[in-house]
Protein backbone atom coordinates (compact mmCIF):
# COMPACT_ATOMS: atom_id res chain seq x y z
CA MET A 1 27.40 36.97 -62.52
CA ASP A 2 26.82 39.79 -59.98
CA ALA A 3 23.31 40.39 -61.28
CA GLY A 4 22.50 36.70 -60.82
CA LEU A 5 23.74 36.55 -57.21
CA ARG A 6 21.95 39.72 -56.11
CA PRO A 7 18.43 38.11 -55.77
CA VAL A 8 19.91 35.22 -53.80
CA ILE A 9 21.65 37.55 -51.35
CA VAL A 10 18.44 39.56 -50.86
CA LEU A 11 16.49 36.35 -50.19
CA LEU A 12 19.02 35.21 -47.58
CA LEU A 13 18.85 38.57 -45.82
CA LEU A 14 15.06 38.40 -45.68
CA LEU A 15 15.18 34.88 -44.22
CA SER A 16 17.67 35.88 -41.52
CA CYS A 17 15.54 38.89 -40.53
CA TRP A 18 12.44 36.70 -40.30
CA HIS A 19 14.31 34.19 -38.14
CA LEU A 20 15.49 36.88 -35.69
CA THR A 21 11.97 38.31 -35.40
CA THR A 22 10.51 34.87 -34.64
CA ALA A 23 13.15 34.20 -31.96
CA LYS A 24 12.41 37.49 -30.20
CA GLU A 25 8.68 36.77 -30.21
CA GLY A 26 9.33 33.32 -28.72
CA LYS A 27 11.41 34.80 -25.90
CA SER A 28 8.79 37.39 -25.14
CA THR A 29 6.13 34.69 -25.04
CA LYS A 30 8.17 32.64 -22.53
CA LYS A 31 8.65 35.71 -20.36
CA GLY A 32 4.93 36.38 -20.53
CA LYS A 33 4.21 32.90 -19.20
CA LYS A 34 6.45 33.49 -16.20
CA GLY A 35 4.74 36.78 -15.47
CA LYS A 36 5.20 40.43 -16.22
CA GLN A 37 8.26 42.25 -14.96
CA VAL A 38 7.49 43.85 -11.61
CA VAL A 39 8.12 47.57 -11.34
CA CYS A 40 9.14 48.53 -7.83
CA PRO A 41 8.10 51.94 -6.39
CA SER A 42 11.76 52.96 -6.23
CA GLN A 43 11.85 52.66 -10.02
CA LEU A 44 8.88 54.98 -10.58
CA SER A 45 9.37 58.55 -11.69
CA PRO A 46 8.14 61.50 -9.54
CA GLU A 47 5.37 62.14 -12.07
CA GLU A 48 4.11 58.58 -11.74
CA LEU A 49 4.24 58.75 -7.94
CA ALA A 50 2.30 62.03 -7.96
CA GLN A 51 -0.57 60.40 -9.82
CA VAL A 52 -1.31 58.12 -6.82
CA PRO A 53 -3.96 59.53 -4.42
CA ALA A 54 -2.44 60.83 -1.20
CA ASN A 55 -4.80 58.99 1.18
CA SER A 56 -4.59 55.61 -0.55
CA THR A 57 -2.76 52.50 0.64
CA SER A 58 -0.75 52.54 -2.56
CA ASN A 59 0.64 55.93 -1.59
CA ILE A 60 1.67 54.56 1.82
CA LEU A 61 3.43 51.63 0.16
CA ASN A 62 5.10 53.97 -2.31
CA ARG A 63 6.41 56.15 0.50
CA LEU A 64 7.86 53.06 2.20
CA MET A 65 9.50 51.70 -0.92
CA VAL A 66 10.53 54.81 -2.83
CA SER A 67 13.87 55.02 -1.10
CA TYR A 68 14.16 51.31 -0.34
CA ASP A 69 17.21 49.45 -1.68
CA PRO A 70 16.68 45.63 -1.68
CA ARG A 71 20.40 45.11 -2.31
CA ILE A 72 21.33 46.15 1.23
CA ARG A 73 20.35 44.14 4.28
CA PRO A 74 18.61 45.78 7.26
CA ASN A 75 20.92 47.19 9.94
CA PHE A 76 23.76 47.35 7.46
CA GLN A 77 27.13 47.35 9.25
CA GLY A 78 25.23 46.85 12.48
CA ILE A 79 23.79 43.95 14.40
CA PRO A 80 22.99 40.81 12.35
CA VAL A 81 19.47 40.26 11.12
CA GLU A 82 17.59 37.65 13.15
CA SER A 83 15.34 35.55 10.94
CA ARG A 84 12.86 33.37 12.84
CA VAL A 85 11.90 30.28 10.89
CA ASN A 86 8.74 28.20 11.10
CA ILE A 87 7.56 25.22 9.02
CA PHE A 88 4.14 23.70 8.48
CA ILE A 89 4.28 20.21 6.95
CA ASN A 90 1.48 19.80 4.46
CA SER A 91 2.42 16.26 3.33
CA PHE A 92 5.24 13.86 4.01
CA GLY A 93 6.30 11.35 1.35
CA SER A 94 7.61 7.93 2.20
CA ILE A 95 11.34 7.30 2.35
CA GLN A 96 12.94 5.73 -0.71
CA GLU A 97 15.50 3.17 0.43
CA THR A 98 17.18 2.83 -2.97
CA THR A 99 17.87 6.57 -3.38
CA MET A 100 17.95 7.38 0.36
CA ASP A 101 15.76 10.46 0.21
CA TYR A 102 12.27 11.66 1.09
CA ARG A 103 9.95 14.35 -0.26
CA VAL A 104 7.93 16.87 1.74
CA ASN A 105 5.45 19.57 0.87
CA ILE A 106 5.80 22.47 3.31
CA PHE A 107 4.83 26.04 4.04
CA LEU A 108 8.14 27.79 4.81
CA ARG A 109 7.69 30.90 6.93
CA GLN A 110 10.34 33.50 7.78
CA ARG A 111 9.99 36.64 9.90
CA TRP A 112 12.59 39.32 10.37
CA ASN A 113 12.64 43.00 11.22
CA ASP A 114 13.44 45.71 8.68
CA PRO A 115 13.34 49.22 10.24
CA ARG A 116 12.98 50.76 6.80
CA LEU A 117 9.49 49.22 6.47
CA ARG A 118 7.86 50.59 9.61
CA LEU A 119 4.30 51.66 8.83
CA PRO A 120 3.49 55.36 9.14
CA THR A 121 1.24 56.62 11.89
CA ASP A 122 -1.49 57.63 9.46
CA TYR A 123 -1.96 53.93 8.53
CA LYS A 124 -4.57 52.62 10.95
CA SER A 125 -4.16 48.82 10.54
CA GLU A 126 -1.48 46.76 12.28
CA THR A 127 -0.49 44.82 9.13
CA LEU A 128 -0.16 45.55 5.46
CA THR A 129 -0.82 42.68 3.05
CA ILE A 130 1.24 43.04 -0.11
CA ASP A 131 0.85 41.41 -3.47
CA PRO A 132 3.28 38.46 -3.87
CA LYS A 133 4.83 40.17 -6.87
CA MET A 134 6.33 42.76 -4.52
CA PHE A 135 8.43 39.92 -3.09
CA GLN A 136 11.09 40.84 -5.64
CA CYS A 137 11.28 44.40 -4.36
CA LEU A 138 12.25 43.46 -0.80
CA TRP A 139 15.40 42.25 0.82
CA LYS A 140 14.99 38.68 2.10
CA PRO A 141 17.26 36.12 3.74
CA ASP A 142 19.12 33.86 1.29
CA LEU A 143 17.87 30.64 2.86
CA PHE A 144 18.45 27.31 1.12
CA PHE A 145 18.09 23.63 2.08
CA ALA A 146 21.55 22.20 2.70
CA ASN A 147 20.53 18.56 2.11
CA GLU A 148 18.19 19.30 -0.78
CA LYS A 149 18.23 17.19 -3.94
CA ASN A 150 15.37 18.81 -5.80
CA ALA A 151 12.88 21.58 -5.03
CA ASN A 152 10.24 23.65 -6.75
CA PHE A 153 7.83 26.50 -6.07
CA HIS A 154 4.09 26.24 -6.69
CA ASP A 155 2.35 28.73 -8.96
CA VAL A 156 -1.14 27.30 -9.47
CA THR A 157 -3.21 29.35 -9.79
CA GLN A 158 -0.94 32.16 -8.64
CA ASP A 159 2.46 32.18 -7.00
CA ASN A 160 1.93 30.54 -3.61
CA ILE A 161 3.58 33.33 -1.62
CA LEU A 162 2.19 35.26 1.30
CA LEU A 163 3.71 38.62 2.27
CA PHE A 164 2.89 40.70 5.37
CA ILE A 165 4.43 43.94 6.73
CA PHE A 166 3.76 44.73 10.39
CA ARG A 167 3.68 48.14 12.05
CA ASN A 168 7.03 47.70 13.79
CA GLY A 169 8.73 46.81 10.50
CA ASP A 170 8.55 43.03 10.81
CA VAL A 171 8.25 41.24 7.50
CA LEU A 172 6.52 37.83 7.32
CA ILE A 173 6.87 35.75 4.21
CA SER A 174 5.30 32.33 3.68
CA MET A 175 5.81 30.20 0.57
CA ARG A 176 4.72 26.75 -0.46
CA LEU A 177 7.53 24.41 -1.52
CA SER A 178 7.99 20.78 -2.50
CA VAL A 179 11.44 19.60 -1.52
CA THR A 180 13.26 16.30 -1.99
CA LEU A 181 15.80 15.92 0.80
CA SER A 182 18.56 13.39 1.25
CA CYS A 183 18.38 11.09 4.26
CA PRO A 184 21.34 8.74 4.78
CA LEU A 185 19.84 5.49 6.10
CA ASP A 186 21.34 3.02 8.52
CA LEU A 187 19.78 -0.29 7.48
CA THR A 188 21.55 -2.50 10.02
CA LEU A 189 18.24 -3.26 11.79
CA PHE A 190 16.12 -3.30 8.63
CA PRO A 191 13.12 -3.84 8.68
CA MET A 192 12.92 -3.21 12.44
CA ASP A 193 14.83 0.05 12.05
CA THR A 194 14.25 3.64 13.13
CA GLN A 195 15.55 6.37 10.83
CA LEU A 196 16.54 9.95 11.66
CA CYS A 197 15.98 12.26 8.69
CA LYS A 198 17.13 15.87 8.80
CA MET A 199 16.01 19.09 7.17
CA GLN A 200 18.76 21.73 7.29
CA LEU A 201 18.08 25.39 6.52
CA GLU A 202 21.24 27.39 5.90
CA SER A 203 22.30 30.80 4.71
CA PHE A 204 24.19 30.77 1.45
CA GLY A 205 25.83 34.19 1.21
CA TYR A 206 25.54 35.90 4.60
CA THR A 207 27.85 34.90 7.42
CA THR A 208 26.79 34.86 11.06
CA SER A 209 27.89 38.49 11.39
CA ASP A 210 25.13 39.51 8.95
CA LEU A 211 22.34 36.93 9.35
CA VAL A 212 21.29 34.47 12.06
CA PHE A 213 18.55 31.85 11.74
CA MET A 214 16.59 30.71 14.78
CA TRP A 215 13.49 28.62 15.37
CA GLN A 216 10.24 30.14 16.52
CA SER A 217 8.51 28.92 19.67
CA ASP A 218 6.55 26.32 17.66
CA PRO A 219 9.07 25.45 14.93
CA VAL A 220 7.34 22.58 13.10
CA GLN A 221 3.60 22.16 12.80
CA MET A 222 1.76 19.34 11.11
CA ASP A 223 -1.53 17.54 11.09
CA GLU A 224 -1.78 13.79 11.61
CA ILE A 225 0.27 12.18 8.83
CA ALA A 226 -0.14 8.54 7.78
CA LEU A 227 2.80 6.99 5.97
CA PRO A 228 2.63 3.51 4.34
CA GLN A 229 5.71 2.12 6.10
CA PHE A 230 6.64 4.58 8.86
CA ASP A 231 5.20 6.18 11.96
CA ILE A 232 5.96 9.86 12.57
CA LYS A 233 4.81 11.74 15.65
CA GLN A 234 4.98 15.37 16.66
CA GLU A 235 6.62 14.59 19.99
CA ASP A 236 9.46 12.70 18.28
CA ILE A 237 10.59 15.74 16.27
CA LYS A 238 13.83 17.33 17.49
CA TYR A 239 15.42 20.69 16.67
CA GLY A 240 19.00 21.83 16.62
CA ASN A 241 21.61 24.30 15.44
CA CYS A 242 23.92 23.25 12.61
CA THR A 243 26.00 26.39 12.04
CA LYS A 244 28.83 25.43 9.68
CA TYR A 245 32.31 26.70 9.12
CA TYR A 246 33.76 26.86 5.61
CA GLN A 247 37.45 27.51 5.29
CA GLY A 248 38.12 30.77 3.54
CA THR A 249 34.65 32.29 3.99
CA GLY A 250 33.72 31.85 7.64
CA TYR A 251 30.73 30.67 9.68
CA TYR A 252 27.25 30.39 8.16
CA THR A 253 24.09 30.15 10.18
CA CYS A 254 22.10 26.93 9.97
CA VAL A 255 19.15 25.38 11.82
CA GLU A 256 17.87 21.83 11.46
CA VAL A 257 14.87 19.71 12.29
CA ILE A 258 15.26 15.97 12.84
CA PHE A 259 12.32 13.64 12.08
CA THR A 260 12.21 10.26 13.86
CA LEU A 261 10.65 7.67 11.57
CA ARG A 262 9.85 4.22 12.96
CA ARG A 263 9.28 1.55 10.35
CA GLN A 264 6.16 -0.62 10.52
CA VAL A 265 7.24 -4.24 10.23
CA GLY A 266 3.80 -5.64 9.32
CA PHE A 267 4.41 -5.59 5.57
CA TYR A 268 7.63 -7.55 5.85
CA MET A 269 6.09 -9.98 8.36
CA MET A 270 3.42 -10.94 5.85
CA GLY A 271 5.52 -10.62 2.72
CA VAL A 272 8.92 -12.02 3.76
CA TYR A 273 9.10 -13.62 7.19
CA ALA A 274 5.93 -15.74 7.08
CA PRO A 275 6.50 -17.18 3.55
CA THR A 276 10.14 -18.03 4.18
CA LEU A 277 9.28 -19.66 7.52
CA LEU A 278 6.69 -21.86 5.79
CA ILE A 279 9.20 -22.81 3.08
CA VAL A 280 11.68 -23.93 5.74
CA VAL A 281 8.99 -26.02 7.47
CA LEU A 282 8.04 -27.46 4.08
CA SER A 283 11.61 -28.66 3.56
CA TRP A 284 11.35 -30.72 6.78
CA LEU A 285 8.57 -32.87 5.34
CA SER A 286 11.21 -34.90 3.52
CA PHE A 287 12.33 -36.37 6.87
CA TRP A 288 9.02 -38.26 7.09
CA ILE A 289 9.20 -39.63 3.54
CA ASN A 290 10.64 -43.10 2.95
CA PRO A 291 14.44 -42.86 2.51
CA ASP A 292 14.41 -44.72 -0.82
CA ALA A 293 11.78 -42.32 -2.32
CA SER A 294 14.31 -40.04 -3.96
CA ALA A 295 11.77 -38.89 -6.57
CA ALA A 296 9.80 -37.18 -3.78
CA ARG A 297 12.55 -35.96 -1.45
CA VAL A 298 15.01 -34.41 -3.90
CA PRO A 299 12.52 -32.09 -5.69
CA LEU A 300 11.14 -31.00 -2.32
CA GLY A 301 14.59 -29.93 -1.10
CA ILE A 302 15.55 -28.24 -4.37
CA LEU A 303 12.23 -26.37 -4.50
CA SER A 304 12.77 -25.03 -0.98
CA VAL A 305 16.29 -23.80 -1.74
CA LEU A 306 15.27 -22.15 -5.03
CA SER A 307 12.25 -20.44 -3.43
CA LEU A 308 14.40 -18.97 -0.66
CA SER A 309 17.05 -17.83 -3.15
CA SER A 310 14.41 -16.14 -5.31
CA GLU A 311 12.96 -14.33 -2.29
CA SER A 312 16.42 -13.08 -1.30
CA MET A 313 17.17 -11.75 -4.78
CA SER A 314 13.81 -10.00 -5.17
CA LEU A 315 14.26 -8.25 -1.82
CA ALA A 316 17.84 -7.25 -2.62
CA SER A 317 16.67 -5.50 -5.79
CA GLU A 318 14.47 -3.18 -3.70
CA LEU A 319 17.22 -2.11 -1.31
CA PRO A 320 20.44 -0.14 -1.77
CA LYS A 321 23.62 -2.14 -2.27
CA VAL A 322 25.21 -1.59 1.13
CA SER A 323 28.31 -3.42 2.32
CA TYR A 324 27.06 -4.32 5.80
CA VAL A 325 24.66 -7.10 6.81
CA LYS A 326 21.04 -6.21 7.50
CA ALA A 327 18.71 -7.94 9.95
CA ILE A 328 16.60 -9.36 7.15
CA ASP A 329 19.76 -10.69 5.46
CA ILE A 330 20.53 -12.74 8.56
CA TRP A 331 17.01 -14.19 8.50
CA LEU A 332 17.13 -15.09 4.81
CA ILE A 333 20.63 -16.58 5.09
CA ALA A 334 19.55 -18.69 8.06
CA CYS A 335 16.44 -19.92 6.22
CA LEU A 336 18.55 -20.71 3.18
CA LEU A 337 21.00 -22.68 5.33
CA PHE A 338 18.18 -24.69 6.91
CA GLY A 339 16.72 -25.49 3.49
CA PHE A 340 20.14 -26.41 2.14
CA SER A 341 20.88 -28.53 5.21
CA SER A 342 17.72 -30.58 4.67
CA LEU A 343 18.98 -31.33 1.15
CA VAL A 344 22.42 -32.26 2.49
CA GLU A 345 20.76 -34.50 5.09
CA TYR A 346 19.15 -36.54 2.34
CA ALA A 347 22.51 -36.77 0.57
CA VAL A 348 23.90 -38.35 3.75
CA VAL A 349 20.94 -40.74 3.87
CA GLN A 350 21.51 -41.68 0.24
CA VAL A 351 25.18 -42.45 0.93
CA ILE A 352 24.12 -44.76 3.75
CA LEU A 353 21.53 -46.43 1.51
CA ASN A 354 24.18 -47.22 -1.11
CA SER A 355 26.82 -48.43 1.32
CA PRO A 356 27.51 -52.17 0.57
CA ARG A 357 28.89 -52.83 4.05
CA LEU A 358 25.81 -51.41 5.79
CA ILE A 359 23.50 -53.27 3.41
CA GLU A 360 25.24 -56.59 4.16
CA GLU A 361 25.05 -55.90 7.88
CA GLU A 362 21.35 -55.16 7.57
CA LYS A 363 20.77 -58.36 5.59
CA ALA A 364 22.65 -60.34 8.23
CA LYS A 365 20.46 -58.85 10.96
CA MET A 366 17.32 -59.66 8.98
CA ALA A 367 18.49 -63.24 8.39
CA THR A 368 19.22 -63.66 12.10
CA LYS A 369 15.78 -62.41 13.03
CA GLU A 370 14.11 -64.65 10.43
CA LYS A 371 16.04 -67.69 11.65
CA ALA A 372 15.08 -66.98 15.23
CA LEU A 373 11.46 -66.65 14.18
CA GLN A 374 11.55 -69.98 12.32
CA GLU A 375 13.11 -71.72 15.30
CA LYS A 376 10.39 -70.32 17.49
CA GLU A 377 7.68 -71.57 15.11
CA GLY A 378 9.42 -75.00 14.73
CA LYS A 379 8.67 -75.87 18.34
CA LYS A 380 4.92 -75.96 17.55
CA PRO A 381 3.31 -79.38 16.38
CA PRO A 382 3.15 -79.75 12.59
CA ASN A 383 -0.16 -79.20 10.85
CA LYS A 384 -0.84 -82.02 8.31
CA THR A 385 -3.47 -80.49 6.12
CA ASN A 386 -1.54 -80.35 2.92
CA ASN A 387 -3.03 -83.27 0.96
CA THR A 388 -6.07 -84.53 2.89
CA VAL A 389 -9.50 -83.29 3.75
CA ASN A 390 -9.74 -81.66 7.17
CA GLY A 391 -6.20 -82.82 7.99
CA THR A 392 -7.37 -86.32 9.06
CA GLY A 393 -5.14 -88.23 6.70
CA GLY A 394 -8.17 -89.84 5.02
CA THR A 395 -9.57 -89.35 1.59
CA PRO A 396 -7.38 -87.37 -0.86
CA ILE A 397 -8.78 -83.99 -1.73
CA HIS A 398 -9.31 -84.57 -5.46
CA VAL A 399 -11.32 -87.76 -4.76
CA ASN A 400 -13.46 -85.92 -2.28
CA THR A 401 -14.07 -83.17 -4.81
CA ILE A 402 -15.27 -85.68 -7.40
CA GLN A 403 -17.63 -87.22 -4.89
CA VAL A 404 -19.10 -83.85 -4.02
CA VAL A 405 -19.69 -83.10 -7.66
CA GLU A 406 -21.29 -86.50 -8.33
CA THR A 407 -23.66 -86.28 -5.35
CA ARG A 408 -24.79 -82.71 -6.11
CA CYS A 409 -26.00 -83.47 -9.63
CA LYS A 410 -27.18 -86.52 -11.48
CA LYS A 411 -26.44 -85.20 -14.91
CA VAL A 412 -22.76 -84.97 -15.62
CA CYS A 413 -21.23 -82.20 -17.69
CA THR A 414 -19.20 -83.27 -20.64
CA SER A 415 -17.40 -79.99 -21.28
CA LYS A 416 -17.05 -76.43 -19.95
CA SER A 417 -19.17 -75.18 -22.82
CA ASP A 418 -22.03 -77.19 -21.42
CA LEU A 419 -21.49 -75.48 -18.11
CA ARG A 420 -21.65 -72.03 -19.73
CA SER A 421 -24.79 -72.86 -21.75
CA ASN A 422 -26.49 -74.69 -18.85
CA ASP A 423 -27.05 -77.70 -21.14
CA PHE A 424 -26.70 -80.86 -19.03
CA SER A 425 -28.66 -83.30 -21.21
CA ILE A 426 -25.62 -85.15 -22.43
CA VAL A 427 -24.72 -88.03 -20.16
CA GLY A 428 -21.14 -89.06 -19.94
CA SER A 429 -18.18 -89.34 -17.70
CA LEU A 430 -16.68 -86.38 -15.88
CA PRO A 431 -14.01 -84.78 -18.06
CA ARG A 432 -10.43 -85.10 -16.97
CA ASP A 433 -9.85 -81.36 -16.91
CA PHE A 434 -12.96 -80.87 -14.76
CA GLU A 435 -11.99 -83.15 -11.90
CA LEU A 436 -10.32 -80.48 -9.85
CA SER A 437 -12.66 -77.65 -10.90
CA ASN A 438 -14.10 -75.41 -8.22
CA PHE A 439 -17.56 -75.42 -9.88
CA ASP A 440 -20.20 -78.10 -9.99
CA CYS A 441 -22.24 -78.92 -13.06
CA TYR A 442 -24.73 -76.18 -12.14
CA GLY A 443 -22.10 -73.46 -12.12
CA LYS A 444 -22.06 -73.10 -8.35
CA PRO A 445 -18.71 -72.87 -6.50
CA VAL A 446 -17.58 -75.92 -4.59
CA GLU A 447 -16.14 -75.45 -1.11
CA VAL A 448 -12.58 -76.74 -1.16
CA SER A 449 -10.30 -77.09 1.83
CA GLY A 450 -7.35 -74.76 2.49
CA ALA A 451 -4.85 -77.09 0.89
CA LEU A 452 -6.17 -76.41 -2.60
CA LYS A 453 -6.11 -72.67 -2.00
CA SER A 454 -2.56 -72.78 -0.76
CA GLN A 455 -1.62 -74.77 -3.82
CA SER A 456 -3.11 -72.10 -6.11
CA LYS A 457 -1.24 -69.38 -4.24
CA THR A 458 2.06 -71.14 -4.71
CA ASN A 459 1.52 -71.06 -8.45
CA LYS A 460 1.54 -67.20 -8.48
CA LYS A 461 4.74 -65.23 -9.11
CA PRO A 462 6.39 -64.05 -5.89
CA PRO A 463 6.42 -60.27 -5.31
CA PRO A 464 9.73 -58.46 -5.90
CA PRO A 465 11.92 -58.29 -2.81
CA LYS A 466 11.71 -55.09 -0.78
CA PRO A 467 14.83 -52.91 -0.82
CA VAL A 468 17.05 -53.27 2.17
CA ILE A 469 17.18 -49.99 4.12
CA PRO A 470 19.98 -49.82 6.71
CA THR A 471 18.95 -48.86 10.19
CA ALA A 472 21.49 -46.02 10.16
CA ALA A 473 19.58 -44.25 7.36
CA LYS A 474 16.35 -44.40 9.33
CA ARG A 475 18.20 -43.19 12.41
CA VAL A 476 19.52 -40.10 10.54
CA ASP A 477 15.98 -39.15 9.51
CA LEU A 478 14.78 -39.73 13.05
CA TYR A 479 17.42 -37.42 14.51
CA ALA A 480 16.72 -34.77 11.81
CA ARG A 481 13.02 -34.69 12.74
CA ALA A 482 13.95 -33.40 16.17
CA LEU A 483 17.20 -31.52 15.50
CA PHE A 484 16.00 -29.22 12.68
CA PRO A 485 12.79 -27.89 14.33
CA PHE A 486 14.48 -27.30 17.70
CA SER A 487 17.45 -25.58 16.06
CA PHE A 488 15.18 -23.30 14.06
CA LEU A 489 13.14 -22.54 17.17
CA PHE A 490 16.30 -21.62 19.06
CA PHE A 491 17.39 -19.36 16.19
CA ASN A 492 13.99 -17.59 16.23
CA VAL A 493 14.21 -16.96 19.97
CA VAL A 494 17.66 -15.40 19.62
CA TYR A 495 16.82 -13.44 16.45
CA TRP A 496 13.62 -11.80 17.67
CA SER A 497 15.03 -11.08 21.13
CA VAL A 498 17.93 -9.19 19.53
CA TYR A 499 16.12 -7.23 16.82
CA LEU A 500 12.73 -6.49 18.36
């Protein structure tokens, strides 16, 4: 049994050793990607320091750093270190309303004095440029962004860090950062709003007795920046001190810069205000449509209300869910009320159209007008042209027609088929059904007096009676044509005078 388990145990030990070796290689590879470990001059042995030529710059740097301890701040137990801060804005991202933040790409510069790094007299230049890797060997202020959400250094193609040492011991460090900063927005005047976004630089571990931040003479520098929705200008940038007190630890130095961002309203004018205004005007077209044309007026009102509701919901999805009312909310609600009111107006008109009392009153008015019109026409002399030619009371019209036909042709048609075939050779009497025909035997129309025409008209079916529309319904539409546009115009005057 033991002899059988021995190969298995050996195999497991070999596998575990191989796994540990692979893990160590992976860790070393990751460290290699980040860069080699920097060896500071204070960590070098005397033999290694002696190998550096005496007149070289490396020897000067070694003499400065050989006794340097980066764990202790300059002027330890003395006056606080004054770190002067300066920022160059490389790019400024647009504000995100949903997350209430913005992203900037900056060059962060800090300058402080460290007496331990004063250049020796045998070094002729005023500044000493140091490799960025030596950044780890120096003491530096523990600056962080108090309102930062996310940040990262840049290391393409090398670490984007600049390090200078001046003759008097001043140290200048500049690094390139991309920072996402929070910016609480007040959207009460949206989209005619102006936002104030801060950038706060604070010390994390040193109190004001050890470290003090202050702005340089030109704190924030930037080229002309074009943002899609905002205007930012150099003269609108403000600076301040935001030193904070934390109970139990004390006061911590802090400086801040405040950016004033004015929103450009052009996008929302073309994308929200103009379309919704046209939809409201479109809903008013129903006031000029006949009140009984419900198939045209109802869809027009419903379409307007649904379009405005859809616009409101699409805009709300792009903004944070705040509890207060924004300026654009007031506009959309007002437009929605106007569209809904035009639909309610037609409901009122429809109630009037279906009111039996108003319909009977309208019929009574129409009957009174018709009776008055008939009485007015009854005073005129009667026109007796119903059954005679030319209204003279002479020859009856059908006799006159027969005479006209007989005098215009000598050959008499015997049937209508003869008329169609133009065959008039058969002589006979005029057919009974042809006596009152409007055609002679040659197929030409016969002029007949107005009595015959009126008789043919009376034989047609009368048109269906027109629906009775009460005057009150027409009056409601007439008032709406003036009330709605003037009310909306008054609302626009008040709205734009308040928010612009």
